[in-house]
Tab-separated table of C-alpha atoms and ligand atoms in Angstrom:
chain	number	residue	atom	x	y	z
A	231	MET	CA	4.504	9.866	-38.223
A	232	THR	CA	5.355	9.684	-34.553
A	233	ARG	CA	8.100	11.729	-33.028
A	234	LEU	CA	9.550	11.521	-29.562
A	235	ARG	CA	10.493	14.585	-27.555
A	236	SER	CA	12.625	14.064	-24.478
A	237	GLY	CA	14.127	15.761	-21.496
A	238	SER	CA	16.422	14.394	-18.835
A	239	ALA	CA	18.169	15.216	-15.606
A	240	THR	CA	20.637	13.461	-13.355
A	241	ASP	CA	21.864	14.289	-9.888
A	242	ILE	CA	24.569	12.911	-7.654
A	243	GLY	CA	22.298	13.192	-4.644
A	244	ARG	CA	23.221	14.306	-1.171
A	245	VAL	CA	25.206	11.299	0.048
A	246	ARG	CA	27.209	9.671	-2.712
A	247	SER	CA	30.681	10.845	-3.685
A	248	SER	CA	30.172	10.090	-7.354
A	249	ASN	CA	27.367	9.707	-9.830
A	250	GLN	CA	27.394	6.190	-11.224
A	251	ASP	CA	24.228	6.714	-13.232
A	252	ALA	CA	24.383	7.306	-16.960
A	253	VAL	CA	21.723	8.492	-19.363
A	254	PHE	CA	21.283	8.573	-23.113
A	255	CYS	CA	18.699	10.447	-25.153
A	256	GLY	CA	18.578	10.000	-28.907
A	257	GLU	CA	15.813	10.471	-31.427
A	258	VAL	CA	14.282	7.025	-31.039
A	259	LEU	CA	16.475	5.525	-28.333
A	260	PHE	CA	16.563	6.516	-24.683
A	261	ALA	CA	18.285	4.772	-21.802
A	262	VAL	CA	19.114	4.949	-18.120
A	263	ALA	CA	21.899	2.892	-16.556
A	264	ASP	CA	22.750	2.657	-12.862
A	265	GLY	CA	26.242	1.319	-12.353
A	266	MET	CA	27.592	-0.481	-9.319
A	267	GLY	CA	30.686	-2.190	-8.078
A	268	GLY	CA	34.198	-1.283	-7.047
A	269	HIS	CA	35.980	2.009	-6.690
A	270	ALA	CA	35.173	3.238	-10.187
A	271	GLY	CA	33.451	0.165	-11.527
A	272	GLY	CA	29.955	1.575	-11.303
A	273	GLU	CA	30.724	4.615	-13.383
A	274	VAL	CA	32.562	2.526	-15.944
A	275	ALA	CA	29.871	-0.126	-16.151
A	276	SER	CA	27.013	2.283	-16.799
A	277	ARG	CA	29.032	4.250	-19.343
A	278	VAL	CA	30.240	1.163	-21.197
A	279	ALA	CA	26.728	-0.245	-21.259
A	280	LEU	CA	25.285	2.849	-22.891
A	281	GLU	CA	28.147	3.155	-25.361
A	282	ALA	CA	27.676	-0.423	-26.506
A	283	LEU	CA	23.918	0.006	-26.632
A	284	GLN	CA	24.217	2.920	-29.028
A	285	GLU	CA	26.873	1.264	-31.131
A	286	VAL	CA	24.741	-1.767	-31.784
A	287	PHE	CA	21.289	-0.253	-31.958
A	288	ASP	CA	20.210	0.918	-35.392
A	289	GLU	CA	18.114	4.048	-35.111
A	290	SER	CA	17.200	4.099	-38.802
A	291	ALA	CA	14.801	1.152	-38.843
A	292	PRO	CA	14.938	-0.602	-35.506
A	293	SER	CA	12.935	-3.611	-34.473
A	294	LEU	CA	12.298	-5.161	-31.097
A	295	ASP	CA	14.909	-7.771	-31.879
A	296	ASP	CA	17.403	-5.012	-32.640
A	297	LEU	CA	16.699	-3.525	-29.239
A	298	VAL	CA	17.191	-6.811	-27.420
A	299	GLU	CA	20.395	-7.468	-29.328
A	300	ALA	CA	21.688	-4.044	-28.391
A	301	VAL	CA	21.003	-4.700	-24.711
A	302	GLU	CA	22.711	-8.082	-24.958
A	303	ALA	CA	25.666	-6.358	-26.618
A	304	ALA	CA	25.794	-3.883	-23.758
A	305	ASN	CA	25.859	-6.788	-21.333
A	306	LEU	CA	28.672	-8.482	-23.199
A	307	ALA	CA	30.703	-5.273	-23.390
A	308	VAL	CA	30.539	-4.718	-19.640
A	309	TRP	CA	31.209	-8.374	-18.921
A	310	GLU	CA	34.292	-8.439	-21.155
A	311	GLN	CA	35.738	-5.271	-19.682
A	312	SER	CA	35.121	-6.582	-16.195
A	313	ALA	CA	36.847	-9.845	-17.093
A	314	ASN	CA	39.844	-8.096	-18.644
A	315	ASP	CA	40.491	-5.560	-15.912
A	316	THR	CA	40.924	-6.824	-12.379
A	317	GLU	CA	40.220	-3.382	-10.977
A	318	LEU	CA	36.814	-3.495	-12.606
A	319	SER	CA	36.054	-7.100	-11.746
A	320	GLY	CA	32.500	-7.608	-10.627
A	321	MET	CA	31.192	-4.326	-11.903
A	322	GLY	CA	27.687	-4.227	-13.293
A	323	SER	CA	24.840	-1.961	-14.180
A	324	THR	CA	21.144	-1.768	-14.595
A	325	LEU	CA	19.858	-0.857	-18.023
A	326	THR	CA	16.392	0.339	-18.945
A	327	VAL	CA	15.819	1.374	-22.529
A	328	LEU	CA	12.980	2.898	-24.515
A	329	ALA	CA	12.984	2.750	-28.292
A	330	LEU	CA	10.590	3.538	-31.099
A	331	VAL	CA	10.588	0.346	-33.136
A	332	ASP	CA	8.869	-1.040	-36.182
A	333	GLU	CA	6.607	-4.004	-35.630
A	334	ASP	CA	4.877	-5.381	-38.710
A	335	GLY	CA	4.950	-1.977	-40.315
A	336	GLU	CA	3.604	-0.151	-37.275
A	337	GLU	CA	5.485	2.156	-34.976
A	338	ARG	CA	5.520	0.941	-31.397
A	339	LEU	CA	7.255	1.878	-28.200
A	340	ALA	CA	9.491	-0.885	-26.890
A	341	VAL	CA	10.966	-1.039	-23.413
A	342	ALA	CA	13.788	-3.372	-22.425
A	343	ASN	CA	15.166	-3.654	-18.953
A	344	VAL	CA	17.624	-5.524	-16.772
A	345	GLY	CA	17.884	-4.583	-13.103
A	346	ASP	CA	15.758	-2.226	-11.074
A	347	SER	CA	15.786	0.969	-13.080
A	348	ARG	CA	12.192	1.514	-14.093
A	349	ALA	CA	9.990	2.591	-16.959
A	350	TYR	CA	6.575	4.146	-16.414
A	351	LEU	CA	3.868	5.030	-18.913
A	352	ARG	CA	1.489	7.915	-18.379
A	353	HIS	CA	-1.589	7.464	-20.541
A	354	ASP	CA	-4.846	9.336	-20.314
A	355	GLY	CA	-3.994	10.737	-16.900
A	356	SER	CA	-2.976	7.441	-15.328
A	357	LEU	CA	0.427	6.042	-14.494
A	358	MET	CA	1.512	2.480	-15.188
A	359	GLN	CA	4.786	0.824	-14.293
A	360	LEU	CA	5.972	-1.012	-17.368
A	361	THR	CA	8.903	-2.885	-15.861
A	362	LEU	CA	9.457	-5.324	-13.057
A	363	ASP	CA	12.381	-4.755	-10.711
A	364	HIS	CA	14.939	-7.542	-10.773
A	365	SER	CA	15.650	-7.279	-7.074
A	366	VAL	CA	15.361	-9.731	-4.200
A	367	VAL	CA	12.653	-7.889	-2.320
A	368	GLU	CA	10.537	-7.093	-5.368
A	369	GLU	CA	10.496	-10.730	-6.330
A	370	LEU	CA	9.424	-11.584	-2.785
A	371	VAL	CA	6.643	-9.034	-3.161
A	372	ARG	CA	5.544	-10.570	-6.456
A	373	ARG	CA	5.429	-13.996	-4.793
A	374	GLY	CA	3.319	-12.580	-1.998
A	375	GLU	CA	5.994	-13.212	0.621
A	376	MET	CA	6.516	-9.542	1.457
A	377	THR	CA	4.370	-6.439	1.308
A	378	ALA	CA	5.343	-3.404	-0.722
A	379	ARG	CA	5.609	-1.397	2.494
A	380	GLU	CA	8.023	-3.940	3.964
A	381	ALA	CA	10.017	-3.979	0.743
A	382	ALA	CA	10.424	-0.205	0.789
A	383	HIS	CA	12.453	-0.407	3.989
A	384	ASN	CA	14.039	-3.827	3.635
A	385	PRO	CA	17.848	-3.705	3.728
A	386	ARG	CA	17.976	-6.258	0.895
A	387	ARG	CA	16.185	-3.950	-1.537
A	388	HIS	CA	19.554	-3.012	-3.007
A	389	ILE	CA	20.378	-6.604	-3.958
A	390	LEU	CA	19.672	-7.312	-7.614
A	391	THR	CA	18.781	-10.668	-9.074
A	392	ARG	CA	19.761	-9.638	-12.585
A	393	ALA	CA	22.204	-7.043	-13.877
A	394	ILE	CA	24.179	-6.071	-16.951
A	395	GLY	CA	27.766	-7.358	-17.105
A	396	ILE	CA	27.621	-10.048	-14.428
A	397	GLU	CA	27.401	-13.020	-16.754
A	398	ARG	CA	28.251	-13.498	-20.406
A	399	GLU	CA	24.574	-13.743	-21.305
A	400	VAL	CA	21.617	-12.001	-19.791
A	401	ASP	CA	17.854	-12.345	-19.894
A	402	VAL	CA	16.199	-9.180	-21.111
A	403	ASP	CA	12.639	-8.245	-20.213
A	404	THR	CA	10.795	-6.342	-22.902
A	405	VAL	CA	7.383	-4.864	-23.462
A	406	THR	CA	5.972	-3.082	-26.469
A	407	ILE	CA	3.065	-0.683	-26.413
A	408	GLU	CA	1.181	1.370	-28.909
A	409	ALA	CA	2.739	4.755	-29.638
A	410	VAL	CA	-0.115	7.122	-28.781
A	411	VAL	CA	0.315	10.855	-29.252
A	412	GLY	CA	0.046	12.487	-25.846
A	413	ASP	CA	1.471	9.545	-23.957
A	414	ARG	CA	4.540	10.072	-21.832
A	415	VAL	CA	7.180	7.534	-20.789
A	416	LEU	CA	9.487	7.927	-17.820
A	417	LEU	CA	12.781	6.105	-17.357
A	418	CYS	CA	14.483	6.412	-13.994
A	419	SER	CA	17.107	4.933	-11.751
A	420	ASP	CA	16.139	3.678	-8.311
A	421	GLY	CA	17.306	6.955	-6.824
A	422	LEU	CA	13.934	8.294	-7.920
A	423	SER	CA	11.681	5.313	-7.226
A	424	ASN	CA	13.161	4.788	-3.751
A	425	GLU	CA	12.608	8.398	-2.755
A	426	VAL	CA	9.497	9.521	-4.609
A	427	THR	CA	6.168	7.736	-4.538
A	428	ASP	CA	4.379	6.676	-7.686
A	429	LYS	CA	1.643	9.140	-6.814
A	430	GLU	CA	4.122	12.013	-6.691
A	431	ILE	CA	5.703	10.863	-9.920
A	432	GLY	CA	2.315	10.779	-11.603
A	433	ALA	CA	1.475	14.235	-10.305
A	434	VAL	CA	4.628	15.788	-11.721
A	435	MET	CA	4.214	13.941	-15.000
A	436	GLY	CA	0.726	15.344	-15.290
A	437	ARG	CA	1.472	18.845	-14.107
A	438	GLN	CA	4.643	19.723	-16.019
A	439	PRO	CA	4.156	19.650	-19.798
A	440	ASP	CA	7.798	20.211	-20.677
A	441	PRO	CA	9.711	16.897	-20.463
A	442	GLY	CA	12.966	18.544	-19.440
A	443	ARG	CA	11.314	20.507	-16.654
A	444	ALA	CA	9.403	17.422	-15.549
A	445	ALA	CA	12.651	15.457	-15.341
A	446	ARG	CA	14.363	18.186	-13.340
A	447	GLU	CA	11.418	18.555	-10.999
A	448	LEU	CA	11.422	14.821	-10.277
A	449	VAL	CA	15.158	14.796	-9.597
A	450	ARG	CA	14.742	17.817	-7.358
A	451	LEU	CA	11.989	15.976	-5.498
A	452	ALA	CA	14.209	12.939	-4.926
A	453	ARG	CA	16.890	15.211	-3.543
A	454	ALA	CA	14.392	16.950	-1.285
A	455	HIS	CA	13.286	13.580	0.066
A	456	GLY	CA	16.802	12.661	1.119
A	457	GLY	CA	18.852	12.253	-2.030
A	458	SER	CA	20.401	9.080	-0.660
A	459	ASP	CA	21.348	7.813	-4.111
A	460	ASN	CA	22.184	9.082	-7.564
A	461	THR	CA	18.994	9.982	-9.380
A	462	THR	CA	18.477	9.987	-13.107
A	463	VAL	CA	15.282	10.657	-15.006
A	464	VAL	CA	14.349	10.663	-18.674
A	465	VAL	CA	10.930	11.884	-19.778
A	466	VAL	CA	9.850	11.078	-23.311
A	467	ASP	CA	6.715	12.499	-24.920
A	468	VAL	CA	4.987	10.989	-27.932
A	469	VAL	CA	4.197	13.933	-30.207
A	470	GLU	CA	3.172	14.642	-33.747
A	471	ASP	CA	5.917	15.122	-36.287
A	472	ASP	CA	5.498	18.931	-36.342
A	473	ASP	CA	5.596	19.149	-32.551
A	474	SER	CA	9.027	17.728	-32.008
A	475	ALA	CA	11.107	20.832	-31.495
A	476	PRO	CA	13.867	20.350	-28.921
A	477	THR	CA	12.985	21.554	-25.454
A	478	LYS	CA	15.007	23.262	-22.843
A	479	GLY	CA	16.716	20.610	-20.799
A	480	GLY	CA	15.928	17.999	-23.374
A	481	ALA	CA	18.550	16.103	-25.211
A	482	GLY	CA	19.070	16.100	-28.873
A	483	ARG	CA	20.209	13.203	-30.967
A	484	GLY	CA	22.827	10.977	-29.519
A	485	ARG	CA	23.496	12.720	-26.253
A	486	MET	CA	24.858	10.804	-23.334
A	487	ALA	CA	25.670	12.024	-19.892
A	488	VAL	CA	27.485	10.604	-16.931
A	489	ALA	CA	27.115	13.094	-14.149
A	490	GLY	CA	29.511	13.500	-11.310
A	491	GLY	CA	30.381	15.932	-8.560
A	492	ALA	CA	30.813	16.217	-4.857
A	493	PRO	CA	28.136	15.481	-2.294
A	494	GLY	CA	25.896	18.420	-1.823
A	495	ALA	CA	26.550	19.752	-5.280
A	496	ALA	CA	23.762	21.707	-6.844
A	497	LEU	CA	21.099	19.814	-8.687
A	498	THR	CA	22.005	19.058	-12.229
A	499	GLN	CA	19.787	21.251	-14.325
A	500	ALA	CA	20.328	19.380	-17.557
A	501	LEU	CA	22.791	16.916	-18.881
A	502	PRO	CA	26.029	18.339	-17.532
A	503	SER	CA	28.214	16.629	-20.031
A	504	THR	CA	27.256	15.217	-23.347
A	505	GLN	CA	28.917	13.096	-25.892
A	506	ALA	CA	27.721	12.334	-29.374
A	507	MET	CA	27.529	8.631	-30.017
A	508	PRO	CA	27.309	7.053	-33.450
A	509	ALA	CA	24.666	4.488	-34.134
A	510	VAL	CA	25.824	1.298	-35.788
A	511	ARG	CA	23.504	-1.167	-37.431
A	512	ALA	CA	23.460	-4.679	-36.080
A	513	ALA	CA	22.003	-7.994	-37.013
A	514	GLY	CA	18.698	-9.261	-35.653
A	515	ALA	CA	18.215	-10.529	-32.187
A	516	THR	CA	15.864	-12.716	-30.254
A	517	GLY	CA	14.420	-12.896	-26.827
A	518	ARG	CA	12.125	-10.763	-24.737
A	519	THR	CA	10.024	-10.847	-21.699
A	520	MET	CA	7.595	-8.394	-20.386
A	521	ALA	CA	6.151	-7.326	-17.197
A	522	GLY	CA	3.615	-4.659	-16.507
A	523	THR	CA	2.377	-3.576	-13.121
A	524	VAL	CA	-0.684	-1.390	-13.363
A	525	LEU	CA	-0.728	1.352	-10.768
A	526	ASP	CA	-3.950	3.104	-11.532
A	527	ASP	CA	-4.799	2.345	-15.090
A	528	ASN	CA	-6.307	-0.575	-16.903
A	529	ARG	CA	-4.435	-0.040	-20.113
A	530	PRO	CA	-2.187	-3.056	-20.381
A	531	PRO	CA	0.864	-3.337	-22.527
A	532	THR	CA	-0.284	-4.448	-25.923
A	533	HIS	CA	2.443	-6.954	-26.505
A	534	SER	CA	4.597	-9.084	-24.386
A	535	GLN	CA	6.664	-12.177	-24.601
A	536	SER	CA	8.648	-14.092	-22.101
A	537	ARG	CA	12.091	-15.281	-22.808
A	538	ALA	CA	12.994	-16.587	-19.418
A	539	PRO	CA	11.700	-16.311	-15.899
A	540	ALA	CA	13.463	-14.213	-13.349
A	541	GLN	CA	16.240	-16.159	-11.699
A	542	SER	CA	17.805	-16.073	-8.331
A	543	ARG	CA	20.709	-13.770	-7.874
A	544	ALA	CA	23.694	-15.183	-9.638
A	545	PRO	CA	26.976	-15.326	-7.764
A	546	GLY	CA	28.789	-12.111	-8.226
A	547	VAL	CA	25.742	-9.960	-8.829
A	548	PRO	CA	26.722	-6.813	-7.024
A	549	THR	CA	24.870	-5.313	-4.183
A	550	ARG	CA	24.279	-1.637	-4.306
A	551	THR	CA	25.877	0.431	-1.636
A	552	PRO	CA	23.105	1.126	0.820
A	553	PRO	CA	22.443	4.727	1.702
A	554	ALA	CA	24.404	6.271	4.530
A	555	ALA	CA	22.744	5.610	7.844
A	556	ALA	CA	22.789	9.275	8.739
A	557	GLN	CA	20.671	10.140	5.777
A	558	PRO	CA	17.038	9.249	5.541
A	559	VAL	CA	16.396	6.895	2.675
A	560	SER	CA	13.010	8.348	2.110
A	561	THR	CA	10.380	10.275	3.878
A	562	PRO	CA	7.223	8.245	4.293
A	563	PRO	CA	4.313	10.109	2.824
A	564	LYS	CA	2.375	11.984	5.409
A	565	ILE	CA	-1.223	10.915	5.598
A	566	ARG	CA	-3.582	13.750	6.196
A	567	ARG	CA	-6.680	12.819	8.088
A	568	ARG	CA	-9.640	15.145	8.112
A	569	ILE	CA	-12.581	15.062	10.481
A	570	THR	CA	-15.326	15.555	7.988
A	571	VAL	CA	-19.031	16.080	8.548
A	572	LYS	CA	-19.595	12.527	7.382
A	573	VAL	CA	-17.212	11.227	10.024
A	574	VAL	CA	-18.951	13.237	12.742
A	575	ILE	CA	-22.368	12.015	11.636
A	576	PHE	CA	-21.108	8.453	11.537
A	577	VAL	CA	-19.673	8.691	15.059
A	578	VAL	CA	-22.886	10.260	16.376
A	579	LEU	CA	-24.975	7.527	14.786
A	580	VAL	CA	-22.750	4.817	16.226
A	581	LEU	CA	-22.966	6.373	19.697
A	582	ALA	CA	-26.737	6.734	19.334
A	583	VAL	CA	-27.121	3.091	18.382
A	584	LEU	CA	-24.929	1.991	21.278
A	585	GLY	CA	-26.811	4.234	23.703
A	586	GLY	CA	-30.135	2.942	22.442
A	587	ALA	CA	-29.013	-0.638	22.828
A	588	ILE	CA	-27.852	-0.049	26.397
A	589	ALA	CA	-31.105	1.736	27.252
A	590	ALA	CA	-33.134	-1.116	25.803
A	591	VAL	CA	-31.221	-3.691	27.826
A	592	ALA	CA	-31.621	-1.582	30.983
A	593	TRP	CA	-35.341	-1.199	30.388
A	594	PHE	CA	-35.779	-4.914	29.814
A	595	ALA	CA	-33.684	-5.802	32.868
A	596	ASN	CA	-35.585	-3.511	35.221
A	597	ASP	CA	-39.080	-3.875	33.806
A	598	SER	CA	-39.783	-6.982	35.844
A	599	TYR	CA	-40.286	-7.971	39.462
A	600	TYR	CA	-40.142	-11.171	41.387
A	601	VAL	CA	-40.929	-12.440	44.867
A	602	ARG	CA	-38.231	-14.411	46.603
A	603	LEU	CA	-37.035	-15.456	49.998
A	604	SER	CA	-34.325	-13.406	51.631
A	605	GLY	CA	-33.376	-15.811	54.369
A	606	ASN	CA	-36.736	-16.539	56.004
A	607	ARG	CA	-38.386	-13.337	54.822
A	608	VAL	CA	-40.384	-12.886	51.649
A	609	ASP	CA	-39.142	-9.874	49.647
A	610	ILE	CA	-40.044	-8.264	46.339
A	611	TYR	CA	-37.183	-7.602	43.927
A	612	GLN	CA	-37.003	-5.426	40.857
A	613	GLY	CA	-35.088	-6.936	37.961
A	614	ARG	CA	-34.545	-10.286	36.334
A	615	ILE	CA	-33.858	-13.373	38.426
A	616	GLY	CA	-30.096	-13.818	38.393
A	617	GLY	CA	-29.616	-10.405	36.793
A	618	LEU	CA	-29.026	-9.439	33.172
A	619	LEU	CA	-25.539	-8.394	32.087
A	620	TRP	CA	-24.405	-5.752	34.562
A	621	PHE	CA	-27.988	-4.948	35.716
A	622	LYS	CA	-28.482	-6.726	39.041
A	623	PRO	CA	-31.848	-7.096	40.802
A	624	HIS	CA	-32.468	-5.196	44.023
A	625	VAL	CA	-35.043	-5.351	46.820
A	626	VAL	CA	-37.877	-2.854	46.511
A	627	ASP	CA	-40.177	-4.230	49.149
A	628	LYS	CA	-39.361	-6.050	52.380
A	629	THR	CA	-42.547	-7.722	53.566
A	630	SER	CA	-43.299	-9.086	57.006
A	631	LEU	CA	-44.130	-12.536	55.615
A	632	THR	CA	-41.789	-15.323	56.592
A	633	THR	CA	-41.455	-18.974	55.673
A	634	SER	CA	-43.644	-19.866	58.637
A	635	SER	CA	-46.498	-17.735	57.368
A	636	VAL	CA	-46.810	-19.259	53.861
A	637	LEU	CA	-47.813	-22.692	52.695
A	638	PRO	CA	-44.936	-25.194	52.529
A	639	SER	CA	-45.922	-25.942	48.947
A	640	ARG	CA	-45.026	-22.357	48.019
A	641	LEU	CA	-41.543	-22.455	49.485
A	642	ASP	CA	-39.858	-23.941	46.410
A	643	ASP	CA	-41.291	-21.169	44.238
A	644	LEU	CA	-40.162	-18.583	46.732
A	645	ARG	CA	-36.673	-20.013	46.948
A	646	ASN	CA	-36.327	-19.938	43.148
A	647	GLY	CA	-38.134	-16.636	42.747
A	648	GLN	CA	-41.615	-16.016	41.439
A	649	GLN	CA	-41.396	-13.640	38.468
A	650	GLU	CA	-44.211	-11.085	38.108
A	651	PRO	CA	-44.716	-8.528	35.346
A	652	SER	CA	-45.205	-5.549	37.679
A	653	LEU	CA	-44.782	-4.390	41.227
A	654	ALA	CA	-48.562	-4.486	41.720
A	655	ALA	CA	-48.703	-8.080	40.529
A	656	ALA	CA	-45.870	-9.008	42.870
A	657	LYS	CA	-47.720	-7.446	45.767
A	658	ARG	CA	-50.893	-9.305	44.852
A	659	TYR	CA	-48.922	-12.522	44.853
A	660	VAL	CA	-47.654	-11.782	48.359
A	661	SER	CA	-51.199	-11.018	49.507
A	662	ASN	CA	-52.400	-14.307	48.122
A	663	LEU	CA	-49.641	-16.133	49.987
A	664	ALA	CA	-50.902	-14.666	53.218
A	665	ARG	CA	-54.541	-15.473	52.393
A	666	GLU	CA	-53.684	-19.065	51.476
A	667	ALA	CA	-51.948	-19.666	54.766
A	668	ALA	CA	-54.737	-17.987	56.728
A	669	SER	CA	-57.481	-19.970	54.987
A	670	LEU	CA	-56.215	-23.281	56.233
A	671	PRO	CA	-58.108	-24.753	59.199
A	672	GLY	CA	-56.442	-23.853	62.443
A	673	ALA	CA	-54.281	-21.328	60.816
A	674	VAL	CA	-53.250	-18.316	62.773
A	675	THR	CA	-53.999	-15.134	60.982
A	676	PRO	CA	-50.649	-13.523	60.304
A	677	ALA	CA	-50.064	-9.919	60.948
A	678	PRO	CA	-50.389	-7.844	57.807
A	679	PRO	CA	-47.053	-7.668	55.969
A	680	THR	CA	-45.421	-4.344	56.308
A	681	THR	CA	-43.356	-2.545	53.754
A	682	ALA	CA	-39.866	-1.427	54.526
A	683	ILE	CA	-38.856	-0.162	51.111
A	684	GLY	CA	-40.972	1.692	48.662
A	685	ALA	CA	-44.263	-0.017	49.442
A	686	PRO	CA	-47.076	2.503	49.467
A	687	SER	CA	-49.091	0.648	52.060
A	688	ALA	CA	-48.885	-2.800	53.594
A	689	THR	CA	-52.634	-3.074	53.824
A	690	SER	CA	-53.003	-2.365	50.188
A	691	TYR	CA	-52.014	-5.896	49.284
A	692	LEU	CA	-52.345	-7.969	52.473
A	693	HIS	CA	-55.855	-9.302	52.948
A	694	PRO	CA	-55.728	-12.412	55.119
A	695	ALA	CA	-58.515	-14.772	54.295
A	696	GLY	CA	-61.264	-14.797	56.891
A	697	GLY	CA	-59.851	-11.795	58.619
A	698	THR	CA	-63.170	-10.245	59.445
B	848	LIG	MG1	20.852	3.622	-7.792
């Protein structure tokens, strides 16, 4: 038979003047509520919600329907008190509940939630978020209209689209999963999820075997990251029947806490105040919806049903008080970048490839010559006609040939440039120009072309025809 072992912690944080969170840990029922609204409305709403939840929920043989009915009863209780007391008008609360329920004769873990308090499952070393936040920005994220990074800093992240006590009836999201020994479930208010990353949460959940110590460490982490909101955490372990001894910091049956204190008060080490709450059996209930967002695990919830889609924020749904501007909401995780050997090798290879490509282009651009007119003079250039990229041709040989000493039929070629594969070939071409002109009848033998730049010897390539 499955047993659940729990631990919890709640903290006022470093900014708020009161703790409007409430927490309940029973034997098979666990809950976190985050109240909001009015001078004292938040504290009242979360407390009333948990009281009604326990009164209606039957811990002796609960079903998923019992759980949903208990949440709906909590909603009605807050709504009625809000309607009957003008000072509490508009108050509301989140409510996220975990219960061990019976489903067709099998024990299963059921989670119900309204609002943005969350439930996570740690299974086989991986963390999975079981609930969807009923907030404006999270719904924008789910529709692909906002990134998670943008949502984390959006001022509207405190606006809920669904909450306990705002309307007479409420849609309740639920999910049921197999109760596996060794699994661990976390319930938390947004004071934790806004300050501590899922990765950090998973690390603590994996590192700290004691649920009470894990809860306190997470609350301490939220405080260290800014503590801009009340933070409440419940950690529940699925254990064998003979491994269910109470733990330090854990709550026994029917313990509820509503923590308070002044800003800057020391971290709550355990439930600072507890109150035994009777469990009262209730009739069956209907309705459920589920949502599961896998963080780093493929194990999906094993059961889910949808009662109603998330709706836009109803009039009167309270907005949470945003954190004080002077206090950081959260510290973005620092990303450590290491220059590894692989990175160095990669950079070297990239530079080598780039250098090789540039060298190849340079070689190709300069490994050619052409003969062309420079004004009236015939010159030899090194490079490609017109240039290649940033490699421009340049004169390597200024000959003494001019337009008057070559055949007119060669002038078009010389104006456009006569490409030759080598300097020697270019020089031979120039020599041939001179011989052609000299071979014509009546031609005047031109003086041998001379070299002004880099030519080893003018006579090496100028051999006027008939010049003997
Ligand atoms: Mg909160």
